[in-house]
Short mmCIF file of C-alpha atoms in Angstrom, two decimals:
data_model
loop_
_atom_site.label_atom_id
_atom_site.label_comp_id
_atom_site.label_asym_id
_atom_site.label_seq_id
_atom_site.Cartn_x
_atom_site.Cartn_y
_atom_site.Cartn_z
CA UNK A 862 0.03 0.25 -0.25
CA UNK A 863 3.20 2.22 0.77
CA UNK A 864 4.28 1.54 -2.73
CA UNK A 865 0.99 2.49 -4.53
CA UNK A 866 0.46 5.67 -2.21
CA UNK A 867 3.84 7.23 -3.43
CA UNK A 868 3.11 6.06 -6.87
CA UNK A 869 1.41 9.23 -8.69
CA UNK A 870 2.15 8.31 -12.12
CA UNK A 871 -1.42 7.81 -14.10
CA UNK A 872 -0.21 4.46 -15.60
CA UNK A 873 -0.34 2.85 -12.50
CA UNK A 874 -4.27 3.66 -11.47
CA UNK A 875 -4.80 2.73 -15.54
CA UNK A 876 -2.93 -0.61 -14.88
CA UNK A 877 -4.99 -0.87 -11.36
CA UNK A 878 -7.87 -0.45 -13.08
CA UNK A 879 -7.71 -1.91 -15.91
CA UNK A 880 -6.23 -5.37 -13.91
CA UNK A 881 -9.49 -5.30 -11.36
CA UNK A 882 -11.70 -5.49 -14.42
CA UNK A 883 -9.91 -8.26 -16.09
CA UNK A 884 -10.29 -10.19 -12.59
CA UNK A 885 -13.89 -9.56 -12.29
CA UNK A 886 -14.85 -10.20 -15.57
CA UNK A 887 -12.78 -13.58 -14.96
CA UNK A 888 -14.73 -14.04 -12.55
CA UNK A 889 -18.06 -13.74 -14.97
CA UNK A 890 -16.34 -16.27 -17.07
CA UNK A 891 -15.28 -18.38 -14.36
CA UNK A 892 -18.97 -18.55 -13.34
CA UNK A 893 -20.06 -18.71 -17.06
CA UNK A 894 -17.80 -21.76 -17.74
CA UNK A 895 -18.78 -23.70 -14.61
CA UNK A 896 -22.25 -23.45 -15.97
CA UNK A 897 -23.17 -21.39 -12.63
CA UNK A 898 -25.90 -18.78 -12.48
CA UNK A 899 -24.77 -15.08 -12.28
CA UNK A 900 -26.23 -13.55 -9.17
CA UNK A 901 -25.37 -10.40 -7.36
CA UNK A 902 -25.32 -11.93 -3.75
CA UNK A 903 -22.91 -12.16 -1.20
CA UNK A 904 -20.49 -14.24 -2.43
CA UNK A 905 -20.38 -12.31 -5.60
CA UNK A 906 -19.68 -9.22 -2.98
CA UNK A 907 -17.20 -11.34 -1.18
CA UNK A 908 -15.00 -11.71 -4.01
CA UNK A 909 -15.24 -8.46 -5.44
CA UNK A 910 -13.79 -6.68 -2.62
CA UNK A 911 -11.25 -9.23 -2.15
CA UNK A 912 -10.27 -9.01 -5.77
CA UNK A 913 -9.17 -5.33 -4.79
CA UNK A 914 -6.81 -6.83 -2.47
CA UNK A 915 -5.61 -8.87 -4.70
CA UNK A 916 -5.16 -6.61 -7.36
CA UNK A 917 -3.36 -4.27 -5.52
CA UNK A 918 -0.98 -7.06 -4.02
CA UNK A 919 -0.32 -7.91 -7.64
CA UNK A 920 0.25 -4.31 -8.85
CA UNK A 921 3.18 -3.96 -6.25
CA UNK A 922 4.64 -7.16 -6.80
CA UNK A 923 4.94 -6.58 -10.65
CA UNK A 924 6.20 -3.15 -9.95
CA UNK A 925 8.45 -4.61 -6.94
CA UNK A 926 9.60 -7.93 -9.00
CA UNK A 927 8.32 -8.52 -12.58
CA UNK A 928 5.33 -8.71 -14.54
CA UNK A 929 5.54 -12.57 -14.67
CA UNK A 930 5.24 -12.88 -11.36
CA UNK A 931 2.85 -10.61 -10.37
CA UNK A 932 0.43 -12.25 -12.68
CA UNK A 933 1.22 -15.46 -11.50
CA UNK A 934 0.70 -14.47 -7.89
CA UNK A 935 -2.71 -13.11 -9.49
CA UNK A 936 -3.91 -16.41 -10.93
CA UNK A 937 -3.15 -18.25 -7.80
CA UNK A 938 -4.81 -15.67 -5.75
CA UNK A 939 -8.13 -15.99 -7.31
CA UNK A 940 -7.86 -19.38 -7.51
CA UNK A 941 -7.55 -20.10 -3.94
CA UNK A 942 -10.66 -17.61 -3.64
CA UNK A 943 -12.76 -19.15 -5.96
CA UNK A 944 -11.61 -22.82 -4.54
CA UNK A 945 -12.69 -21.61 -0.75
CA UNK A 946 -15.92 -19.85 -1.48
CA UNK A 947 -17.12 -22.51 -4.23
CA UNK A 948 -15.44 -25.52 -1.71
CA UNK A 949 -13.98 -26.35 -5.32
CA UNK A 950 -10.77 -28.68 -5.71
CA UNK A 951 -7.68 -26.24 -6.02
CA UNK A 952 -6.80 -27.83 -9.04
CA UNK A 953 -10.09 -27.67 -10.64
CA UNK A 954 -10.16 -23.90 -9.45
CA UNK A 955 -6.71 -23.13 -10.79
CA UNK A 956 -7.71 -24.84 -14.21
CA UNK A 957 -10.65 -22.34 -14.55
CA UNK A 958 -9.11 -19.51 -13.66
CA UNK A 959 -6.48 -19.69 -15.84
CA UNK A 960 -8.65 -20.33 -18.94
CA UNK A 961 -10.90 -17.81 -17.67
CA UNK A 962 -8.17 -15.07 -17.56
CA UNK A 963 -7.06 -15.96 -20.55
CA UNK A 964 -9.70 -15.64 -22.79
CA UNK A 965 -10.26 -12.04 -21.02
CA UNK A 966 -6.50 -11.20 -22.14
CA UNK A 967 -7.33 -12.42 -25.35
CA UNK A 968 -10.73 -9.85 -25.58
CA UNK A 969 -8.72 -6.95 -24.19
CA UNK A 970 -6.04 -7.39 -26.30
CA UNK A 971 -8.31 -7.02 -29.19
CA UNK A 972 -10.06 -4.41 -27.65
CA UNK A 973 -6.40 -2.71 -27.39
CA UNK A 974 -5.80 -3.40 -31.14
CA UNK A 975 -9.44 -1.81 -32.36
CA UNK A 976 -8.26 1.32 -30.32
CA UNK A 977 -5.04 2.18 -32.00
CA UNK A 978 -7.84 2.98 -35.27
CA UNK A 979 -8.49 6.68 -33.51
CA UNK A 980 -5.26 7.10 -32.58
CA UNK A 981 -3.62 6.10 -36.07
CA UNK A 982 -6.19 8.55 -37.16
CA UNK A 983 -5.30 11.18 -34.63
CA UNK A 984 -8.17 11.11 -32.24
CA UNK A 985 -5.79 11.37 -29.25
CA UNK A 986 -7.51 10.39 -25.94
CA UNK A 987 -6.46 10.34 -22.77
CA UNK A 988 -5.92 6.77 -20.73
CA UNK A 989 -9.12 6.77 -18.69
CA UNK A 990 -11.46 7.42 -21.93
CA UNK A 991 -9.44 4.61 -24.10
CA UNK A 992 -10.06 2.45 -20.60
CA UNK A 993 -13.26 3.13 -20.93
CA UNK A 994 -13.92 2.24 -24.64
CA UNK A 995 -11.53 -0.66 -24.37
CA UNK A 996 -13.93 -2.25 -21.45
CA UNK A 997 -17.23 -1.80 -23.45
CA UNK A 998 -15.39 -3.15 -26.45
CA UNK A 999 -14.23 -6.38 -24.01
CA UNK A 1000 -17.76 -6.61 -22.78
CA UNK A 1001 -19.56 -6.31 -26.09
CA UNK A 1002 -16.87 -9.48 -27.00
CA UNK A 1003 -17.41 -11.37 -23.86
CA UNK A 1004 -21.30 -11.17 -23.70
CA UNK A 1005 -21.13 -12.39 -27.08
CA UNK A 1006 -19.07 -15.48 -27.01
CA UNK A 1007 -21.64 -16.59 -24.08
CA UNK A 1008 -24.54 -16.33 -26.36
CA UNK A 1009 -23.18 -18.82 -28.47
CA UNK A 1010 -24.91 -22.31 -28.19
CA UNK A 1011 -23.19 -24.95 -27.36
CA UNK A 1012 -21.01 -22.05 -24.44
CA UNK A 1013 -24.98 -21.51 -22.65
CA UNK A 1014 -24.41 -24.34 -20.40
CA UNK A 1015 -20.58 -23.80 -19.54
CA UNK A 1016 -17.44 -25.97 -20.80
CA UNK A 1017 -19.62 -28.96 -20.47
CA UNK A 1018 -16.13 -31.11 -21.40
CA UNK A 1019 -14.13 -29.82 -18.49
CA UNK A 1020 -16.77 -30.08 -15.53
CA UNK A 1021 -18.69 -33.06 -16.11
CA UNK A 1022 -16.47 -35.41 -17.52
CA UNK A 1023 -13.13 -35.94 -15.39
CA UNK A 1024 -11.94 -38.19 -18.05
CA UNK A 1025 -10.60 -35.19 -20.91
CA UNK A 1026 -7.50 -34.92 -18.56
CA UNK A 1027 -5.48 -34.55 -21.62
CA UNK A 1028 -7.73 -31.85 -22.86
CA UNK A 1029 -7.53 -29.92 -20.10
CA UNK A 1030 -4.02 -30.03 -19.63
CA UNK A 1031 -3.56 -29.13 -23.21
CA UNK A 1032 -6.16 -26.32 -23.06
CA UNK A 1033 -4.11 -25.44 -19.96
CA UNK A 1034 -0.76 -24.90 -21.33
CA UNK A 1035 -2.00 -23.04 -23.95
CA UNK A 1036 -3.80 -20.80 -21.84
CA UNK A 1037 -0.37 -20.61 -19.85
CA UNK A 1038 1.33 -19.45 -23.01
CA UNK A 1039 -1.67 -16.52 -23.77
CA UNK A 1040 -1.10 -14.86 -20.21
CA UNK A 1041 2.78 -15.15 -20.83
CA UNK A 1042 2.80 -13.91 -24.31
CA UNK A 1043 0.25 -11.07 -22.99
CA UNK A 1044 2.25 -10.24 -20.23
CA UNK A 1045 5.58 -10.25 -22.60
CA UNK A 1046 3.58 -7.93 -25.01
CA UNK A 1047 3.14 -5.27 -22.22
CA UNK A 1048 6.29 -5.12 -20.57
CA UNK A 1049 8.77 -5.03 -23.31
CA UNK A 1050 9.92 -2.76 -25.98
CA UNK A 1051 7.56 -1.95 -29.57
CA UNK A 1052 10.38 -4.66 -31.56
CA UNK A 1053 10.40 -7.62 -29.35
CA UNK A 1054 6.27 -6.62 -29.28
CA UNK A 1055 5.98 -6.96 -32.69
CA UNK A 1056 8.22 -10.33 -32.89
CA UNK A 1057 5.74 -12.02 -30.20
CA UNK A 1058 2.62 -11.05 -31.43
CA UNK A 1059 1.74 -13.26 -33.89
CA UNK A 1060 2.22 -15.94 -31.73
CA UNK A 1061 0.04 -14.93 -29.54
CA UNK A 1062 -2.45 -14.71 -32.51
CA UNK A 1063 -1.61 -17.88 -33.22
CA UNK A 1064 -1.88 -19.39 -29.95
CA UNK A 1065 -5.47 -17.80 -29.23
CA UNK A 1066 -6.53 -19.10 -32.41
CA UNK A 1067 -5.56 -22.76 -31.27
CA UNK A 1068 -6.94 -22.16 -27.96
CA UNK A 1069 -10.13 -21.30 -29.63
CA UNK A 1070 -10.06 -24.39 -32.06
CA UNK A 1071 -9.09 -27.17 -28.93
CA UNK A 1072 -12.11 -25.55 -27.28
CA UNK A 1073 -14.45 -26.25 -30.34
CA UNK A 1074 -12.61 -29.41 -30.89
CA UNK A 1075 -12.90 -30.74 -26.95
CA UNK A 1076 -16.62 -30.26 -26.92
CA UNK A 1077 -17.13 -31.94 -30.33
CA UNK A 1078 -15.48 -34.67 -28.55
CA UNK A 1079 -17.47 -34.15 -25.03
CA UNK A 1080 -20.91 -34.40 -27.32
CA UNK A 1081 -19.63 -37.61 -29.52
CA UNK A 1082 -18.38 -39.08 -26.38
CA UNK A 1083 -21.74 -38.23 -24.32
CA UNK A 1084 -23.35 -39.74 -27.58
CA UNK A 1085 -21.57 -43.24 -27.57
CA UNK A 1086 -21.84 -43.34 -23.44
CA UNK A 1087 -25.90 -42.68 -24.61
CA UNK A 1088 -25.52 -45.58 -27.04
CA UNK A 1089 -23.67 -47.40 -24.75
CA UNK A 1090 -26.27 -46.96 -21.89
CA UNK A 1091 -29.04 -47.51 -24.24
CA UNK A 1092 -27.57 -50.94 -25.23
CA UNK A 1093 -26.69 -52.16 -21.93
CA UNK A 1094 -30.65 -51.50 -21.07
CA UNK A 1095 -31.94 -53.65 -23.93
CA UNK A 1096 -29.30 -56.46 -23.76
CA UNK A 1097 -30.60 -56.28 -19.99
CA UNK A 1098 -34.42 -56.65 -21.12
CA UNK A 1099 -33.49 -59.52 -23.61
CA UNK A 1100 -31.85 -61.11 -21.35
CA UNK A 1101 -34.67 -60.71 -18.88
CA UNK A 1102 -36.90 -62.07 -21.33
CA UNK A 1103 -34.87 -64.84 -22.30
CA UNK A 1104 -34.56 -66.05 -18.94
CA UNK A 1105 -38.57 -65.70 -18.70
CA UNK A 1106 -38.67 -67.93 -21.52
CA UNK A 1107 -36.35 -70.62 -20.29
CA UNK A 1108 -38.25 -70.49 -17.26
CA UNK A 1109 -42.13 -70.59 -18.95
CA UNK A 1110 -40.20 -73.31 -21.20
CA UNK A 1111 -39.25 -75.54 -18.29
CA UNK A 1112 -42.15 -74.85 -16.28
CA UNK A 1113 -43.80 -75.99 -19.38
CA UNK A 1114 -41.97 -78.90 -20.35
CA UNK A 1115 -42.51 -80.18 -16.41
CA UNK A 1116 -46.65 -79.52 -16.95
CA UNK A 1117 -45.88 -81.32 -19.92
CA UNK A 1118 -44.14 -84.33 -18.65
CA UNK A 1119 -46.98 -84.69 -15.60
CA UNK A 1120 -49.75 -84.94 -18.25
CA UNK A 1121 -48.10 -87.21 -20.27
CA UNK A 1122 -48.02 -89.58 -17.41
CA UNK A 1123 -51.77 -89.27 -16.56
CA UNK A 1124 -52.69 -89.50 -20.25
CA UNK A 1125 -51.08 -92.88 -20.71
CA UNK A 1126 -52.70 -93.70 -16.83
CA UNK A 1127 -55.68 -92.42 -18.38
CA UNK A 1128 -55.62 -94.51 -21.67
CA UNK A 1129 -54.60 -97.73 -19.82
CA UNK A 1130 -57.73 -97.64 -18.16
CA UNK A 1131 -59.46 -96.50 -20.94
CA UNK A 1132 -58.47 -99.87 -22.83
CA UNK A 1133 -59.65 -101.76 -19.82
CA UNK A 1134 -62.86 -100.93 -19.83
CA UNK A 1135 -62.73 -101.46 -24.03
CA UNK A 1136 -61.57 -104.95 -23.10
CA UNK A 1137 -64.52 -105.31 -20.83
CA UNK A 1138 -67.42 -103.82 -23.76
CA UNK A 1139 -68.63 -104.88 -27.00
CA UNK A 1140 -67.53 -101.36 -28.27
CA UNK A 1141 -64.51 -102.52 -29.43
CA UNK A 1142 -66.19 -103.94 -32.13
CA UNK A 1143 -68.29 -101.20 -33.16
CA UNK A 1144 -64.71 -98.87 -33.72
CA UNK A 1145 -62.84 -101.54 -35.69
CA UNK A 1146 -60.69 -102.33 -33.07
CA UNK A 1147 -61.33 -106.42 -32.85
CA UNK A 1148 -58.21 -107.48 -33.98
CA UNK A 1149 -56.18 -104.70 -31.39
CA UNK A 1150 -58.40 -105.70 -28.38
CA UNK A 1151 -57.56 -109.53 -29.22
CA UNK A 1152 -53.64 -108.83 -29.81
CA UNK A 1153 -53.57 -106.95 -26.10
CA UNK A 1154 -55.85 -109.64 -24.34
CA UNK A 1155 -53.23 -112.43 -25.66
CA UNK A 1156 -50.23 -110.19 -24.78
CA UNK A 1157 -51.72 -110.20 -21.13
CA UNK A 1158 -52.49 -113.71 -20.79
CA UNK A 1159 -48.77 -114.70 -21.42
CA UNK A 1160 -48.20 -113.06 -18.17
CA UNK A 1161 -50.19 -114.27 -14.80
CA UNK A 1162 -50.69 -110.62 -13.49
CA UNK A 1163 -50.21 -109.55 -9.82
CA UNK A 1164 -53.37 -107.74 -8.52
CA UNK A 1165 -51.98 -105.01 -6.71
CA UNK A 1166 -53.05 -103.78 -3.52
CA UNK A 1167 -55.23 -100.58 -3.59
CA UNK A 1168 -55.04 -97.07 -1.59
CA UNK A 1169 -58.36 -96.36 -2.21
CA UNK A 1170 -57.38 -93.38 -4.19
CA UNK A 1171 -58.74 -93.84 -7.64
CA UNK A 1172 -55.42 -91.66 -9.49
CA UNK A 1173 -52.94 -93.27 -7.55
CA UNK A 1174 -54.41 -96.81 -8.13
CA UNK A 1175 -54.38 -96.40 -11.79
CA UNK A 1176 -51.31 -94.83 -12.46
CA UNK A 1177 -50.20 -98.01 -10.26
CA UNK A 1178 -51.97 -100.33 -12.40
CA UNK A 1179 -50.46 -98.70 -15.96
CA UNK A 1180 -47.01 -99.21 -14.14
CA UNK A 1181 -47.18 -102.23 -13.46
CA UNK A 1182 -48.96 -102.78 -17.20
CA UNK A 1183 -46.06 -101.49 -18.70
CA UNK A 1184 -43.08 -103.46 -16.53
CA UNK A 1185 -45.39 -106.72 -17.54
CA UNK A 1186 -44.66 -105.46 -21.09
CA UNK A 1187 -41.57 -105.46 -20.61
CA UNK A 1188 -40.98 -108.51 -18.42
CA UNK A 1189 -40.18 -106.90 -15.38
CA UNK A 1190 -41.29 -108.26 -11.91
CA UNK A 1191 -43.26 -105.25 -9.82
CA UNK A 1192 -44.62 -105.33 -6.71
CA UNK A 1193 -45.98 -103.34 -4.76
CA UNK A 1194 -46.15 -102.93 -0.57
CA UNK A 1195 -48.41 -100.31 1.20
CA UNK A 1196 -48.05 -99.44 4.66
CA UNK A 1197 -50.84 -97.00 6.45
CA UNK A 1198 -53.47 -94.63 5.34
CA UNK A 1199 -52.61 -93.15 2.12
CA UNK A 1200 -55.27 -90.49 2.42
CA UNK A 1201 -53.73 -89.61 5.72
CA UNK A 1202 -49.97 -88.81 3.75
CA UNK A 1203 -51.70 -87.17 0.94
CA UNK A 1204 -53.81 -85.11 3.74
CA UNK A 1205 -51.29 -83.70 5.30
CA UNK A 1206 -48.02 -84.81 4.05
CA UNK A 1207 -47.58 -84.54 0.05
CA UNK A 1208 -50.85 -83.83 -2.65
CA UNK A 1209 -51.99 -86.01 -4.02
CA UNK A 1210 -51.06 -85.34 -8.27
CA UNK A 1211 -47.70 -84.59 -6.81
CA UNK A 1212 -47.27 -88.57 -5.15
CA UNK A 1213 -49.25 -89.52 -8.70
CA UNK A 1214 -46.17 -87.86 -10.60
CA UNK A 1215 -43.76 -88.86 -8.15
CA UNK A 1216 -44.46 -92.80 -8.85
CA UNK A 1217 -44.87 -92.18 -12.45
CA UNK A 1218 -41.62 -90.55 -12.69
CA UNK A 1219 -39.41 -92.96 -10.33
CA UNK A 1220 -41.33 -96.05 -11.90
CA UNK A 1221 -40.86 -94.86 -14.99
CA UNK A 1222 -36.84 -93.92 -14.81
CA UNK A 1223 -36.59 -97.59 -13.12
CA UNK A 1224 -37.97 -98.96 -16.34
CA UNK A 1225 -35.85 -97.41 -18.56
CA UNK A 1226 -32.73 -98.52 -16.47
CA UNK A 1227 -33.55 -102.00 -16.60
CA UNK A 1228 -34.06 -102.00 -19.81
CA UNK A 1229 -30.34 -100.54 -20.44
CA UNK A 1230 -28.83 -103.22 -18.39
CA UNK A 1231 -28.26 -106.74 -19.09
CA UNK A 1232 -29.12 -108.33 -16.06
CA UNK A 1233 -31.27 -111.38 -15.59
CA UNK A 1234 -33.13 -110.19 -12.66
CA UNK A 1235 -35.35 -107.61 -13.80
CA UNK A 1236 -37.43 -106.39 -10.54
CA UNK A 1237 -38.95 -103.21 -9.40
CA UNK A 1238 -40.20 -102.75 -5.94
CA UNK A 1239 -42.38 -99.62 -4.85
CA UNK A 1240 -43.05 -99.04 -0.82
CA UNK A 1241 -45.72 -96.88 -0.15
CA UNK A 1242 -46.84 -94.82 2.88
CA UNK A 1243 -45.79 -94.80 6.58
CA UNK A 1244 -42.44 -96.48 7.11
CA UNK A 1245 -39.99 -96.77 10.29
CA UNK A 1246 -42.40 -94.04 11.58
CA UNK A 1247 -41.83 -92.16 8.56
CA UNK A 1248 -44.46 -90.98 5.10
CA UNK A 1249 -42.33 -92.12 2.58
CA UNK A 1250 -41.83 -93.54 -0.69
CA UNK A 1251 -39.56 -95.72 -1.39
CA UNK A 1252 -38.14 -97.62 -5.27
CA UNK A 1253 -35.97 -100.16 -5.94
CA UNK A 1254 -34.48 -101.57 -8.86
CA UNK A 1255 -32.13 -103.40 -10.70
CA UNK A 1256 -30.94 -101.40 -13.33
CA UNK A 1257 -28.24 -99.62 -14.23
CA UNK A 1258 -26.60 -96.91 -12.12
CA UNK A 1259 -26.37 -93.25 -12.23
CA UNK A 1260 -24.06 -91.78 -14.65
CA UNK A 1261 -21.79 -89.66 -12.37
CA UNK A 1262 -22.53 -86.06 -14.03
CA UNK A 1263 -26.45 -86.94 -14.28
CA UNK A 1264 -26.42 -87.82 -10.42
CA UNK A 1265 -24.53 -84.33 -9.93
CA UNK A 1266 -26.90 -82.42 -11.77
CA UNK A 1267 -29.97 -83.89 -10.25
CA UNK A 1268 -32.57 -81.31 -9.74
CA UNK A 1269 -30.49 -78.58 -10.99
CA UNK A 1270 -30.92 -79.13 -14.79
CA UNK A 1271 -33.11 -81.62 -16.73
CA UNK A 1272 -30.44 -83.98 -17.48
CA UNK A 1273 -30.97 -87.14 -19.17
CA UNK A 1274 -28.74 -89.92 -20.32
CA UNK A 1275 -31.21 -91.84 -22.29
CA UNK A 1276 -33.03 -89.51 -24.33
CA UNK A 1277 -33.96 -92.33 -26.95
CA UNK A 1278 -36.31 -94.38 -24.61
CA UNK A 1279 -37.88 -91.24 -22.96
CA UNK A 1280 -35.66 -89.94 -20.87
CA UNK A 1281 -35.95 -85.88 -20.35
CA UNK A 1282 -34.70 -85.25 -16.58
CA UNK A 1283 -37.66 -83.85 -15.88
CA UNK A 1284 -38.74 -86.40 -13.52
CA UNK A 1285 -36.13 -85.31 -10.95
CA UNK A 1286 -36.53 -81.62 -11.54
CA UNK A 1287 -39.80 -82.33 -10.53
CA UNK A 1288 -39.11 -84.58 -7.95
CA UNK A 1289 -36.79 -81.71 -6.19
CA UNK A 1290 -40.12 -78.85 -7.01
CA UNK A 1291 -42.03 -81.57 -4.75
CA UNK A 1292 -39.45 -81.95 -1.57
CA UNK A 1293 -38.27 -78.51 -1.86
CA UNK A 1294 -42.05 -77.42 -1.21
CA UNK A 1295 -42.84 -80.29 1.22
CA UNK A 1296 -39.52 -79.55 3.21
CA UNK A 1297 -38.97 -83.51 2.17
CA UNK A 1298 -36.14 -85.59 2.43
CA UNK A 1299 -34.01 -87.60 -0.86
CA UNK A 1300 -31.82 -90.44 -0.59
CA UNK A 1301 -30.45 -92.26 -3.52
CA UNK A 1302 -28.62 -95.65 -2.12
CA UNK A 1303 -26.32 -97.85 -4.58
CA UNK A 1304 -25.99 -100.96 -2.96
CA UNK A 1305 -23.64 -102.70 -6.31
CA UNK A 1306 -23.27 -103.26 -9.53
CA UNK A 1307 -26.29 -105.35 -11.42
CA UNK A 1308 -26.73 -109.11 -10.42
CA UNK A 1309 -28.86 -111.19 -10.36
CA UNK A 1310 -29.82 -111.69 -6.90
CA UNK A 1311 -30.23 -108.56 -5.29
CA UNK A 1312 -31.83 -104.97 -6.18
CA UNK A 1313 -28.92 -102.03 -7.67
CA UNK A 1314 -30.45 -99.10 -5.92
CA UNK A 1315 -33.10 -97.53 -4.22
CA UNK A 1316 -34.50 -94.22 -4.32
CA UNK A 1317 -36.12 -93.23 -1.21
CA UNK A 1318 -38.36 -89.25 -0.47
CA UNK A 1319 -39.07 -89.12 3.05
CA UNK A 1320 -41.86 -86.70 3.98
CA UNK A 1321 -39.56 -85.84 7.54
CA UNK A 1322 -38.77 -81.75 7.41
CA UNK A 1323 -35.36 -82.22 6.88
CA UNK A 1324 -34.69 -81.29 2.92
CA UNK A 1325 -31.96 -82.98 2.92
CA UNK A 1326 -30.26 -84.52 -0.60
CA UNK A 1327 -28.56 -87.94 0.42
CA UNK A 1328 -26.38 -89.93 -2.01
CA UNK A 1329 -24.89 -92.97 -0.49
CA UNK A 1330 -23.16 -95.28 -2.61
CA UNK A 1331 -20.28 -98.14 -3.35
CA UNK A 1332 -19.04 -95.01 -5.44
CA UNK A 1333 -18.63 -92.65 -2.98
CA UNK A 1334 -15.28 -91.64 -3.55
CA UNK A 1335 -15.22 -91.71 -7.10
CA UNK A 1336 -18.68 -89.31 -6.81
CA UNK A 1337 -17.53 -87.02 -4.53
CA UNK A 1338 -13.77 -86.25 -6.55
CA UNK A 1339 -16.37 -85.09 -9.05
CA UNK A 1340 -18.67 -83.26 -6.85
CA UNK A 1341 -19.04 -79.11 -6.97
CA UNK A 1342 -22.52 -78.68 -5.15
CA UNK A 1343 -23.79 -75.50 -4.60
CA UNK A 1344 -27.84 -77.05 -4.01
CA UNK A 1345 -29.67 -74.83 -1.14
CA UNK A 1346 -30.32 -78.18 0.78
CA UNK A 1347 -28.27 -80.42 2.57
CA UNK A 1348 -25.81 -82.54 0.69
CA UNK A 1349 -23.85 -85.72 1.80
CA UNK A 1350 -22.03 -87.88 0.01
CA UNK A 1351 -21.75 -91.29 1.88
CA UNK A 1352 -20.31 -94.80 1.76
#
């Protein structure tokens, strides 16, 4: 302050006024490129007052040291001021301040150049009038710049996208170059000024071209990001649709699989009725009835015990007839009240499908075995104090991969014989629904005097899956289970 008070030269006062005006326009530009609203409020008043102090300090430094140091201090002090007031990162504040200041120095340089015209034609104004004209020209150019459509929302490529650091650094370097050249223009002799003036003009042009390119790249990147987001959304919707269709297809397969068993059981029941009536002759099926009758007479069919549930009895009787066709010995053991079982532990339709699925699987397993022992035993009802469904057969063992995928994906190694893998999908749906347990016991390889395996479903509220096998070690090596139910492999 002592230095300023001791200076009587009009040049110093004009310089302070000019620098204060540029600092205010820098603040205006800072707000514009940051996409902030311009309002006269407490913040703007504080910044204006402090800017006067900053300008005086930078002027003192300029005249005590040099112009470059004075300009650097002006930039640093304004950057710190804006960072504190707007609670921004100092690096971001310096970037915006340098760009804002360089834009205003370019415009002020243009205003100075324009003011040479009246001086050339000998209109000599004093420094204050010249300053007023330059300020007016500066304001006109600055306001026109920010009326450009692309600049209405500021420099979005700077404050919206952190990834544009390379462009930010490029613009920052160009801005520093412009500031340095402006300082050189105002601080050195005419000959030197004439040499660096073209460089400053070129730097200014490069800066505006770089800003324009940055905008183009920013909008291109924005469009690419938007397209990417839309593509991701579309892909997610497609994946959702595919998943829904797969689930719908799986449910349809389960339903079709269940209906197929019921259909065959009803067809068997209808055939029986046709054999007992004279309808066969009327619809020209006499030969077929005679063939079926002869085939049935070849085997002595054991009459099955009755559950007194028509649907269950029809299914068991149909499965017995299938076994007779394949020359498989079929036996049924009933224990306890099956009505109590379907009223409290499992639904009638679910039990009907369990019976159909597992007897069919046993028939297929026996058909693929060379074992002379062809036998199936079904136990149903209260066994060891727990309502259960047991099925023993003398067929081949499960393939290990099939065994480990049971209930997870439809898996069958005998598709040619009608195996779909849906039987165990239905089974696991039922046991999970009723918290039942399933045990697969593998006793030995096919032999003539014993069953090879048993599948046991117990309605014990434990929800376990236990594999007990003579191949336990081999199965364990391939096991990588993530089933939600308890999973055990034991010998």
